[in-house]
Coordinates of C-alpha atoms in Angstrom, one line a residue:
Chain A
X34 CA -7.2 -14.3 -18.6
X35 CA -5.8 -16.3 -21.4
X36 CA -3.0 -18.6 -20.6
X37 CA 0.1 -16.3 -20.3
X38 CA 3.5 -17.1 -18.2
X39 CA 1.6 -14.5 -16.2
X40 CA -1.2 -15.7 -15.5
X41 CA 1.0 -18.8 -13.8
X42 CA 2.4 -16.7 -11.2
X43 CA 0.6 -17.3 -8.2
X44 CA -1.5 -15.0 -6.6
X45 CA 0.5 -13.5 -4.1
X46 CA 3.1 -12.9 -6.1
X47 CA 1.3 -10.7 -8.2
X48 CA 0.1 -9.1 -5.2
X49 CA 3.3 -8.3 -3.8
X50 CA 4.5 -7.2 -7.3
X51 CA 1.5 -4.9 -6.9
X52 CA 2.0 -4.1 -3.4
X53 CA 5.6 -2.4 -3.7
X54 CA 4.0 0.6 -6.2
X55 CA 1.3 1.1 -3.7
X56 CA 3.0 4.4 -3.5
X57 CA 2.9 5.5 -7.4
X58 CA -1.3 5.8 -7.6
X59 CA -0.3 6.5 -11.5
X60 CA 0.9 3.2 -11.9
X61 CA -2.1 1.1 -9.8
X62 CA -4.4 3.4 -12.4
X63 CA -2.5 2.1 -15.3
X64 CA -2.4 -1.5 -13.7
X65 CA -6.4 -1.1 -12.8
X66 CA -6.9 -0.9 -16.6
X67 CA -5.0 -3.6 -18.1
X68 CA -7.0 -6.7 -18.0
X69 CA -10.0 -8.3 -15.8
X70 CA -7.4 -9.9 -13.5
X71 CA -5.4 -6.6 -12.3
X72 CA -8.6 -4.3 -12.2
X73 CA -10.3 -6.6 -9.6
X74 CA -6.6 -7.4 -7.8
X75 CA -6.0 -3.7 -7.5
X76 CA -9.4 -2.2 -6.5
X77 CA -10.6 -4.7 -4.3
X78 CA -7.5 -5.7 -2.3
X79 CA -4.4 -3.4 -3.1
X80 CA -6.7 -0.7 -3.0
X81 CA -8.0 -1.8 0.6
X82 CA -4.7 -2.2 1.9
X83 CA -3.8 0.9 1.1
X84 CA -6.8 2.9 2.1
X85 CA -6.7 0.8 5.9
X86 CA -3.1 2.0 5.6
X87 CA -3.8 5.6 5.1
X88 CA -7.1 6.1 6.8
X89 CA -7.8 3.5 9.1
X90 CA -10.2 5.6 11.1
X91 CA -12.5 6.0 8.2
X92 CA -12.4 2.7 7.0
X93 CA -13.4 1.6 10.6
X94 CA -16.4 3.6 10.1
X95 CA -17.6 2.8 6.8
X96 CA -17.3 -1.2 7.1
X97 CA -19.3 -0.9 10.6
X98 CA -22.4 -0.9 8.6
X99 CA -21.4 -2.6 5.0
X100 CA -18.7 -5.2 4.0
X101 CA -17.2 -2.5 1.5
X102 CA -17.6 1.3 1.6
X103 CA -19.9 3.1 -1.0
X104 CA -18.5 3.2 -4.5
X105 CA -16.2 0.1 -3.4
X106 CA -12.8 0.5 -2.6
X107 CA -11.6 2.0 -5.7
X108 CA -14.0 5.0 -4.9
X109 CA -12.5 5.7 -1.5
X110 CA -8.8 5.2 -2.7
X111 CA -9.0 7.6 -5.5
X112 CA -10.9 10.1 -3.2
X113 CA -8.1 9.8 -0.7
X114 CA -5.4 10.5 -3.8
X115 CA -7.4 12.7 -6.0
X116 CA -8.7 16.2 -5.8
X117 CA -12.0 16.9 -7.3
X118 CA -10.7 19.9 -9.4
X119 CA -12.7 22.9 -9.9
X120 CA -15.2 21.2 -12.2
X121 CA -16.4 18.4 -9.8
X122 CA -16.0 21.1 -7.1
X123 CA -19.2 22.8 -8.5
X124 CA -16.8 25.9 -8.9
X125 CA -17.7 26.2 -13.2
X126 CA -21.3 26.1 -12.6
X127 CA -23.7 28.5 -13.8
X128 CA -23.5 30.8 -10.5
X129 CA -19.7 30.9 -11.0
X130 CA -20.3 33.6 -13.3
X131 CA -21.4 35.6 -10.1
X132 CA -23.2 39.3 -11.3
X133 CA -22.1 38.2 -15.1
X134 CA -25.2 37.5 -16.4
X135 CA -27.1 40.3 -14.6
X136 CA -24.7 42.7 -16.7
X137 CA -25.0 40.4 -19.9
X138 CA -27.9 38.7 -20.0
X139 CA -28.6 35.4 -20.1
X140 CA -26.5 33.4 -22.3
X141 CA -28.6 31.8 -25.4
X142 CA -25.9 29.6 -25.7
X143 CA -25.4 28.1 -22.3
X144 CA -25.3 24.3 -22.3
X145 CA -24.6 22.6 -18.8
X146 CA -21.0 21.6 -17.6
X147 CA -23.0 17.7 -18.3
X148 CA -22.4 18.1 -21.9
X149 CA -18.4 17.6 -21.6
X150 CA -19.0 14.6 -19.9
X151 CA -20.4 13.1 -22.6
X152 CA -17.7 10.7 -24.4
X153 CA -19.0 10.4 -27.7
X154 CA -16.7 8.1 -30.1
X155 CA -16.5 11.1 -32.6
X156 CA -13.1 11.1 -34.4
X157 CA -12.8 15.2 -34.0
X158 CA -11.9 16.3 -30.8
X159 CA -14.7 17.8 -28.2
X160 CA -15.4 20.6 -30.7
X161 CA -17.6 18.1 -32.4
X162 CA -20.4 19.2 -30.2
X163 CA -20.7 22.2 -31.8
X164 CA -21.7 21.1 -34.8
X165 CA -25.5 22.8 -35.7
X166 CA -24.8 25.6 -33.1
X167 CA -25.1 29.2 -34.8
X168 CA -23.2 30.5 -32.8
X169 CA -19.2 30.5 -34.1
X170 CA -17.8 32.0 -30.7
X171 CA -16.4 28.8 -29.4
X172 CA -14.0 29.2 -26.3
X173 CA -10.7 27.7 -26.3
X174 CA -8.9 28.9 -23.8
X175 CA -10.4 28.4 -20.5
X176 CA -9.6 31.1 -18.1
X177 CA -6.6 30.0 -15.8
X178 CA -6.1 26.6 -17.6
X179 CA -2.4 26.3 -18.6
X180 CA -2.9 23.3 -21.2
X181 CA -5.6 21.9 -24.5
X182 CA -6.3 18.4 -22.9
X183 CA -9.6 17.2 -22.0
X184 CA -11.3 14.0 -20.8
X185 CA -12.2 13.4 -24.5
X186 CA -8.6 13.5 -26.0
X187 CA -7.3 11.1 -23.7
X188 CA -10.1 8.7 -24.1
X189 CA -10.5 9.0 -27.3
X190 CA -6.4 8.7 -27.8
X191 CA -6.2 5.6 -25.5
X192 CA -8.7 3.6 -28.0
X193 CA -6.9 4.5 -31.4
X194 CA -3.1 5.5 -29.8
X195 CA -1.1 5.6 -33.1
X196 CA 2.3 6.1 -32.0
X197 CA 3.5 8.1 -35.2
X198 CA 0.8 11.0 -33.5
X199 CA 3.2 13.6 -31.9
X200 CA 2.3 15.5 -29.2
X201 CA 3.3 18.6 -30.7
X202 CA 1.0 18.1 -33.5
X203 CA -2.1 18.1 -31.2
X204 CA -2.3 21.5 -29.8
X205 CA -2.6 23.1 -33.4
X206 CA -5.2 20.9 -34.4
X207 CA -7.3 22.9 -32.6
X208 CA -6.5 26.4 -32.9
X209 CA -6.7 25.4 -37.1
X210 CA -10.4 24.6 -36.6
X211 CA -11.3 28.1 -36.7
X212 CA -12.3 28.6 -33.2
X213 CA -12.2 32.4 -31.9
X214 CA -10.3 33.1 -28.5
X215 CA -12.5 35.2 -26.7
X216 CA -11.1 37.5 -23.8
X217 CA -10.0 35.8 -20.5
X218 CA -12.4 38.0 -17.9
X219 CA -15.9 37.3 -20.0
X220 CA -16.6 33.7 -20.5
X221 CA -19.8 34.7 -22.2
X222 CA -19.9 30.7 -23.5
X223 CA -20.6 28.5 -21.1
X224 CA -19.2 25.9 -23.4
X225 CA -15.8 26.1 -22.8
X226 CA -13.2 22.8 -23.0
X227 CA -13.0 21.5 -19.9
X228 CA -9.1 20.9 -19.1
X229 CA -6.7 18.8 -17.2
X230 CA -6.3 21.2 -13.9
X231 CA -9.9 21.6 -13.8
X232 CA -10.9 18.0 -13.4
X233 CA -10.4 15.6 -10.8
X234 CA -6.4 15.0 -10.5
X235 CA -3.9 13.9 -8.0
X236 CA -4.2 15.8 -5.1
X237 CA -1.6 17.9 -3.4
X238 CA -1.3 18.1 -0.1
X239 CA -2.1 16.0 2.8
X240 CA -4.0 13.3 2.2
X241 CA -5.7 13.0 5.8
X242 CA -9.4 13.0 6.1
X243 CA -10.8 14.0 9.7
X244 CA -14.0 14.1 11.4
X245 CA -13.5 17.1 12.8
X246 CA -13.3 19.3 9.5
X247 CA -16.5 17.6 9.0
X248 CA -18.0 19.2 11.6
X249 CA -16.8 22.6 11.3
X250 CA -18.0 22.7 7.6
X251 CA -22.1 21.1 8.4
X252 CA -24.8 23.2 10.4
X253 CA -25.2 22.7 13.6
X254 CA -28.0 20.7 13.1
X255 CA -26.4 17.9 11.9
X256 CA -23.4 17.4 14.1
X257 CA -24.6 14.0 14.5
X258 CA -23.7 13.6 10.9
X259 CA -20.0 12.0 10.7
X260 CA -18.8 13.4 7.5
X261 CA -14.8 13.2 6.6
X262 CA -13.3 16.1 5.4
X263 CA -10.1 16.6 3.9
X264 CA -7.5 18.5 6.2
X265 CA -7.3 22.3 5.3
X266 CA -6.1 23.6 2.5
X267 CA -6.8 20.9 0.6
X268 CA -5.4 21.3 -2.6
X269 CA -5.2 24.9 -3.4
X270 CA -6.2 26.1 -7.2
X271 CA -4.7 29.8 -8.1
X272 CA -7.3 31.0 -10.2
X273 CA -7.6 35.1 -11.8
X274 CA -10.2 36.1 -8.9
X275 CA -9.6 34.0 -6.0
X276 CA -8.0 31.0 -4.5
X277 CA -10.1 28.0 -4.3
X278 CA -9.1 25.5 -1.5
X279 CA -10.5 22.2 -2.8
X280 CA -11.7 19.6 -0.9
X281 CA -13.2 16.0 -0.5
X282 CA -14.8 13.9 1.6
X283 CA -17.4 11.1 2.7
X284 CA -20.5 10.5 4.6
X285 CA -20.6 7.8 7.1
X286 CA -23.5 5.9 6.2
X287 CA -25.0 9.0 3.8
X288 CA -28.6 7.4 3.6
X289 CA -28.8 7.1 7.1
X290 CA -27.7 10.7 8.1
X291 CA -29.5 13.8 8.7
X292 CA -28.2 15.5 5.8
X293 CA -29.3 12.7 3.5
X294 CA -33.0 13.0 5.1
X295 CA -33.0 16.9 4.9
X296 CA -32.0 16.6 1.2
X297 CA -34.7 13.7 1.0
X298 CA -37.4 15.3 2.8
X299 CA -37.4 18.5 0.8
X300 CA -37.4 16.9 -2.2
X301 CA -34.2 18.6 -3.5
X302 CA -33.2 18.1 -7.3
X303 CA -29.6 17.2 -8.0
X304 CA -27.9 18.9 -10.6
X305 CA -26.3 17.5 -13.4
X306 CA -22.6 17.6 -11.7
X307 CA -20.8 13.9 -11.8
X308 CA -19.1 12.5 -8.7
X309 CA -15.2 12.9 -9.2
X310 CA -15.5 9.2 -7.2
X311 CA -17.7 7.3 -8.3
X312 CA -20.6 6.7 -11.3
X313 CA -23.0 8.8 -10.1
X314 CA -24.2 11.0 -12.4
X315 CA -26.0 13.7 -10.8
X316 CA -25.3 15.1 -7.3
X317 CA -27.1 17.6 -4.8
X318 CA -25.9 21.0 -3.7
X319 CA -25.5 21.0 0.1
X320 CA -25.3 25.3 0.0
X321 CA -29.0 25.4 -1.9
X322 CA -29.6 22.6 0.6
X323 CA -28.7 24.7 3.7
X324 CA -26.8 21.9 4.9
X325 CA -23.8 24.0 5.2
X326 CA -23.2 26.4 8.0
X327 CA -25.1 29.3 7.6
X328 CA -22.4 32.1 8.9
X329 CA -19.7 31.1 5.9
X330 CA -22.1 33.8 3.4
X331 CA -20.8 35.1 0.6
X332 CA -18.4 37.2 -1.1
X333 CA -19.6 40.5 -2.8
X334 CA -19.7 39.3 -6.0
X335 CA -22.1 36.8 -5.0
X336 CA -20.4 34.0 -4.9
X337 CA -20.6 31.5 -1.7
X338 CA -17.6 31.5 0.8
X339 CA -17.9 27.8 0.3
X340 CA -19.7 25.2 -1.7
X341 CA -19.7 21.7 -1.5
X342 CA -21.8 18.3 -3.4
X343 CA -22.8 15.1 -2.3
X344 CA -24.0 12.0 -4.6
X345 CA -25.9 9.1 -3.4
X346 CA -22.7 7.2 -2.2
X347 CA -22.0 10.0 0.4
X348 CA -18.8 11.3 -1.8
X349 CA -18.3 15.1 -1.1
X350 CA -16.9 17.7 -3.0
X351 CA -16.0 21.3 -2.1
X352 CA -14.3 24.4 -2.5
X353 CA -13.3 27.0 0.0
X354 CA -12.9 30.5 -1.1
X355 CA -11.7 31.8 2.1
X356 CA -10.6 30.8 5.3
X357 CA -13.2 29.3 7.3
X358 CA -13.9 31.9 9.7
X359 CA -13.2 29.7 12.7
X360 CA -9.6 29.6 12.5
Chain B
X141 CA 34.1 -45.7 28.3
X142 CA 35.1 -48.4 25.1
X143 CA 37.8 -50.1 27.0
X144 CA 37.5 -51.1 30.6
X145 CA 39.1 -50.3 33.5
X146 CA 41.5 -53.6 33.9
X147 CA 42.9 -52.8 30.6
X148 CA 44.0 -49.6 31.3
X149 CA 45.6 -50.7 34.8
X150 CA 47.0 -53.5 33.1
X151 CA 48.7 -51.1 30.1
X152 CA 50.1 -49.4 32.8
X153 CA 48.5 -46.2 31.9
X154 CA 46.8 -44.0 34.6
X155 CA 43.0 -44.3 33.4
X156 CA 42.4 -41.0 34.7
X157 CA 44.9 -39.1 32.4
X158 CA 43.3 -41.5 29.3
X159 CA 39.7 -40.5 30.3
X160 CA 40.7 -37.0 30.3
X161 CA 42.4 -37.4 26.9
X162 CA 39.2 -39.2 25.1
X163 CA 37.1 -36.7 26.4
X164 CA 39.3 -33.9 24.6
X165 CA 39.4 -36.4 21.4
X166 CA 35.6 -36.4 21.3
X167 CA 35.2 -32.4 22.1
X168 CA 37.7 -32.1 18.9
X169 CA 36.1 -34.0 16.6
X170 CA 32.7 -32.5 17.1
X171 CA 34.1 -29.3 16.4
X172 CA 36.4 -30.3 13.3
X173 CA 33.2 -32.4 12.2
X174 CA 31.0 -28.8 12.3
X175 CA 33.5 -26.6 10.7
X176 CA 33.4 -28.9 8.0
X177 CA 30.1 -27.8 6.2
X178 CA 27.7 -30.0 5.9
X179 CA 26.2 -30.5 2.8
X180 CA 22.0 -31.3 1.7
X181 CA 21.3 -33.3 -1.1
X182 CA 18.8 -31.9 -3.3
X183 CA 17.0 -33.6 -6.3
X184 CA 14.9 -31.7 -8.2
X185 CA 12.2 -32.5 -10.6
X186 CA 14.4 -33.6 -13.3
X187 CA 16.2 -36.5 -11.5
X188 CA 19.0 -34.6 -11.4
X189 CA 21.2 -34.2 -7.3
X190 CA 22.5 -30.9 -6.3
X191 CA 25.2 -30.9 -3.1
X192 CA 24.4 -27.8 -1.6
X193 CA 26.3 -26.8 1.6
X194 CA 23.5 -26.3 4.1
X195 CA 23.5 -22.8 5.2
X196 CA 23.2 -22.0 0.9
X197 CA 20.5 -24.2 1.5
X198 CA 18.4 -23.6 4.3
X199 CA 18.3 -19.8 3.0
X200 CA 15.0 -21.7 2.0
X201 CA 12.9 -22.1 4.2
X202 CA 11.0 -24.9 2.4
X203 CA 14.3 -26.9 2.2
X204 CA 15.3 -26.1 6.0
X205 CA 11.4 -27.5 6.9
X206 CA 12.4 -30.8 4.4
X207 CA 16.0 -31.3 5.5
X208 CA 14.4 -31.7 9.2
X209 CA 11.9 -34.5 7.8
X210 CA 14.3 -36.1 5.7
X211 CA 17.2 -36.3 8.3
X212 CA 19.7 -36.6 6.2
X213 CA 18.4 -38.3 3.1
X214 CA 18.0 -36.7 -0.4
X215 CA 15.5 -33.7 -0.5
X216 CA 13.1 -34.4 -3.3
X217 CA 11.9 -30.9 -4.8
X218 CA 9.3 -32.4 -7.8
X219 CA 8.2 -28.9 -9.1
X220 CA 11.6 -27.4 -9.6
X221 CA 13.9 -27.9 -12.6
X222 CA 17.1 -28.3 -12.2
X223 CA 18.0 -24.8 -14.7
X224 CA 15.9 -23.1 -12.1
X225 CA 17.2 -24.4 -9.1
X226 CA 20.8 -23.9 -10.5
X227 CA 20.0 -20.7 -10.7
X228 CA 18.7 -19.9 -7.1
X229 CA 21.3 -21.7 -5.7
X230 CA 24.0 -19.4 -7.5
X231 CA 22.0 -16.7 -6.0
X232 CA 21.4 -18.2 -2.3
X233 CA 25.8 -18.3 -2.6
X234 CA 26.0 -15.0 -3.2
X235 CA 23.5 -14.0 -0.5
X236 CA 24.3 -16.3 2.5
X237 CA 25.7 -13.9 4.9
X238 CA 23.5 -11.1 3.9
X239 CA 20.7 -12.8 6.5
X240 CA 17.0 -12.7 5.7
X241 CA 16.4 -9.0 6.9
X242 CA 14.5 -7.2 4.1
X243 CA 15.3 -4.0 4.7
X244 CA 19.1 -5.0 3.5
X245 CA 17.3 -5.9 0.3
X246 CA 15.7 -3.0 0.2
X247 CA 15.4 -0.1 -2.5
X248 CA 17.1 -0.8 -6.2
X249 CA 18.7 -3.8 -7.4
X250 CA 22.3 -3.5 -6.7
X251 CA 24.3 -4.0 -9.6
X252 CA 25.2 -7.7 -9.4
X253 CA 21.9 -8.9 -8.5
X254 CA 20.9 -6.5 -11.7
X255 CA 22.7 -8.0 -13.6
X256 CA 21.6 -11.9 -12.2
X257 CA 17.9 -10.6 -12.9
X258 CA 18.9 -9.2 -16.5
X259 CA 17.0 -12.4 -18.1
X260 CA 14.0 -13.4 -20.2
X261 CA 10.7 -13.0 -18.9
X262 CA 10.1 -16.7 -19.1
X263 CA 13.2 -17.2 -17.1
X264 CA 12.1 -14.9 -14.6
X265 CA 8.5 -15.7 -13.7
X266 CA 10.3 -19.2 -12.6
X267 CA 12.7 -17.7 -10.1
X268 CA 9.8 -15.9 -9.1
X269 CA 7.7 -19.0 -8.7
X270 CA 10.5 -20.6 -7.2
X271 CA 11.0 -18.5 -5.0
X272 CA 7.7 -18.7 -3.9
X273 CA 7.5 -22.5 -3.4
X274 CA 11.0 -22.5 -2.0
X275 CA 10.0 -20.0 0.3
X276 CA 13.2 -17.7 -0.1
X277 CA 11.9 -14.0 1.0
X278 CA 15.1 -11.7 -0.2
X279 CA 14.8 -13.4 -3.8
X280 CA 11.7 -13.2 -4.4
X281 CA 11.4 -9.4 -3.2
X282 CA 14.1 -8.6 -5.3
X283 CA 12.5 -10.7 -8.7
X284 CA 9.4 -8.5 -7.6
X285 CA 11.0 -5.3 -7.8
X286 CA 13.0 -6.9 -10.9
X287 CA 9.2 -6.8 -12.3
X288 CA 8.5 -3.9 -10.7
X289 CA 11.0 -2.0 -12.6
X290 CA 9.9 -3.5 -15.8
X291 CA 6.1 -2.3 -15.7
X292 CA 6.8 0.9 -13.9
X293 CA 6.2 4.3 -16.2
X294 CA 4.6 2.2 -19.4
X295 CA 1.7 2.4 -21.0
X296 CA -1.5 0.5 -20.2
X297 CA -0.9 -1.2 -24.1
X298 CA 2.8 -1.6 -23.3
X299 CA 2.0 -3.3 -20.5
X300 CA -0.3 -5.9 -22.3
X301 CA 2.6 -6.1 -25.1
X302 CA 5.4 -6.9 -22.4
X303 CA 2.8 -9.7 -20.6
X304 CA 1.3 -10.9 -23.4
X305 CA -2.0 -10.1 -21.7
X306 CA -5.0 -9.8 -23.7
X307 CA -7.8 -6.5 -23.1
X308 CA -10.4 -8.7 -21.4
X309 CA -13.0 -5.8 -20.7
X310 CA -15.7 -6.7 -22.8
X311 CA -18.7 -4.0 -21.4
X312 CA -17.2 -0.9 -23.2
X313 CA -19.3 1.2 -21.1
X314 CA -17.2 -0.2 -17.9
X315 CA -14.7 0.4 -19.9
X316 CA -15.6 3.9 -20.6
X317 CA -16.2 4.5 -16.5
X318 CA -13.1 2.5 -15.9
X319 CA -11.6 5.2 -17.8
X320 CA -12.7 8.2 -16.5
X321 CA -12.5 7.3 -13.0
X322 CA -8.5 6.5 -14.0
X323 CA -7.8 9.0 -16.3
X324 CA -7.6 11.4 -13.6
X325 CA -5.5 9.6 -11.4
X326 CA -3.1 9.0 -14.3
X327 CA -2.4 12.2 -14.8
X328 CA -2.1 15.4 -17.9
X329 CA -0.3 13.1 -20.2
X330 CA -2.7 10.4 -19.7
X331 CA -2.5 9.4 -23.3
X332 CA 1.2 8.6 -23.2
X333 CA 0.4 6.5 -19.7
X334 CA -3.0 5.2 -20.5

């Protein structure tokens, strides 16, 4: 860091500046993207504090076989802070349309959730993506969502913020690009904008991650698995034809666990669903997998009582439809 | 005894009732000499000597540590100027009884010590320093919090404006991950906070 009166204060200074908004996770986020200097203070040693603060347990368990859990630090603080929201939660995938498609047919236009992760520097919002597509149907309203922002917008805002830009302005932008609103129930377009409530977000909730709820969600099988689950509900999502109890967690030593060597073994694919945690791109189904306990089924219209995803750093995300028919 | 036994006989004076009377003379003075405070000589970096009574100045814990070693002397402070100091000290008066418990320091800055924080940033990261070095807990929790206050609900570019600190992160595509790992912790409105 250039020389600044800042950069003269001495290190733990700064920390304990730090230190006293280890309660405001907005404000470490905001500090983590600053400069250099307060993204390596924050995740590697605010971040640690906090998370032996918060879940000592698991942090006892993850550094008894690595100096720094999967994902480092910042991976395990954000997962014990943030909700994988329904996207992450594998809850928008292609058998989230549950019967839909049987009654339809398949959809021509169907492009993988992937595609909205893709932060291209185009100036027009995420619409841009449907440039050479015939087809003029273009979702705007995603059933349930309650706002217009999406990953793009705010990364694309945060590089060229002009601060004459209202927020008011925004919204109309995109209804003026001649998009057609299709009806709530039929999402017939899979390429719908992903928004704020569906992604990742601060969780609500306790914040506790146990063992135990580890268990009760993995087959039998694998109860030598230690996986840490968030404490139920997790944070609940209201949506038009259930409730979707969201949850997170993480593998103790994932490429050492049975799970990891099932998934291994059988050679399963991942799918093209991003870690809400960490970088990893692709993730594997643990339902497909029949990692998950067998007796949870399904609902009538297909869809699984639960689902959950694992990447290669052992971050897990789920969704409960129901209440887990132990309790 | 500073005079001798044949004296007093010889004065007529019963040497008993004189002992006696010394002995409250001496119990007296030690405790008029400790009510009277006693005051540490502090120079700073500057040259220049501060008279500080010494419970203002042991707040420090640095200067209590000195004042042991020096018995007495001058305590030399060579990285602290004497503005600074000046200032800490007229904080340290303010604060003497309040004892070094944090928790009394605790939440917002009360509206005097608001006010004694109300000053440039320049001025500020030198308390802060100061502080530091000097070792004084409640003053530098409560320039901390001063900071705190300033940074807390701004914007990742307001934030660089108010410290003068440049965007180091020269891999965009760490920036880019950087981003969307954060993005979601920061919130809906993440382009007025980001």
């Amino acid at each position: 860091m250039a020389s600044t009166p800042f950069s003269k204060l001495p290190y733990d200074v700064v920390l304990n500046i730090f230190s006293k908004l280890e309660d405001d996770s907005k404000s470490w986020a905001c500090l983590a993207c600053v400069c250099t200097k307060f993204s390596s203070l924050i995740r590697n040693t605010c971040m640690k504090q906090k998370c032996s603060k918060t879940i000592p347990a698991v942090c006892a368990d993850l550094l008894a076989s690595s100096s720094a859990p999967p994902g480092q630090w910042a991976s395990l603080y954000k997962l014990s802070v943030c909700c994988p929201g329904l996207f992450h939660a594998g809850v928008l995938l292609e058998n989230s349309d549950f019967g839909l498609e049987r009654e339809l047919g398949p959809d021509e236009n169907y492009h993988k959730p992937a595609n909205f992760q893709d932060s291209t520097q185009s100036t027009e919002p995420c619409y841009s993506r449907t440039e050479g597509n015939p087809n003029p149907n273009q979702e705007v309203d995603v059933p349930g969502s309650h706002c217009s922002w999406s990953l793009f917008d705010d990364l694309y805002y945060d590089t060229v913020y002009n601060a004459s830009d209202s927020i008011d302005g925004y919204p109309e932008q995109i209804m003026n690009n001649g998009t057609t609103k299709i009806e709530r129930e039929f999402s017939v377009c899979k390429r719908r904008k992903i928004c704020r409530p569906l992604r990742s977000h601060l969780a609500s909730g306790i914040w506790n991650l146990t063992r135990e709820r580890g268990n009760k969600l993995l087959a039998s099988r694998f109860r030598g698995d230690c996986l840490y689950i968030c404490d139920w509900p997790g944070c609940v999502h209201t949506e038009e034809k259930r409730n979707y109890m969201l949850f997170r967690g993480i593998f103790k030593n994932f490429k050492n666990s049975r799970v990891w060597r099932t998934i291994n073994d059988g050679n399963r694919s991942k799918i093209d669903l991003n870690c809400a945690f960490c970088s990893c791109k692709q993730t594997w189904d643990l339902h497909s997998a029949f990692c998950l306990k067998r007796v949870f089924g399904y609902h009538d219209d297909g869809e699984p009582v639960v689902r959950a995803y694992v990447c290669e750093n052992g971050h897990v995300s789920g969704a409960w439809t129901d209440l887990p028919l132990y309790t | 005894m500073a005079f001798t036994w044949s004296k007093t006989i010889y004065m007529g004076l019963d040497p008993i009732f004189l002992t006696e009377l010394s002995i409250s003379i001496i119990i007296f003075s030690t405790i008029a000499s400790s009510k009277k405070s006693r005051v540490s000589k502090i120079k700073t970096a500057d040259n220049e000597i501060f008279e500080v009574e010494e419970a203002v100045a042991t707040m420090s814990n640095t200067i209590k540590i000195m004042a042991g070693d020096c018995s007495g002397g001058v305590i030399p402070l060579n990285n602290v100027h004497s503005t600074i100091f000046a200032r800490v000290i007229e904080w340290c008066k303010k604060h003497v009884d309040d004892g070094e418990d944090l928790e009394y320091y605790k939440g917002a800055l009360k509206n005097c010590d608001a006010t004694f924080f109300e000053v440039d940033q320049a001025v500020l990261y030198h308390l802060l320093t100061t502080a530091n070095s000097l070792d004084i807990k409640p003053l530098l929790h409560q320039g901390c919090q001063r900071f705190v206050d300033m940074i807390n609900g701004k914007t990742v570019e307001e934030i660089r404006q108010l410290l003068h600190i440049k965007n180091d992160f020269t891999n965009e595509e760490e920036d880019e991950t950087r981003k969307k790992l954060w993005s979601s912790v920061v919130g809906m409105n993440s382009f007025i906070l980001l």
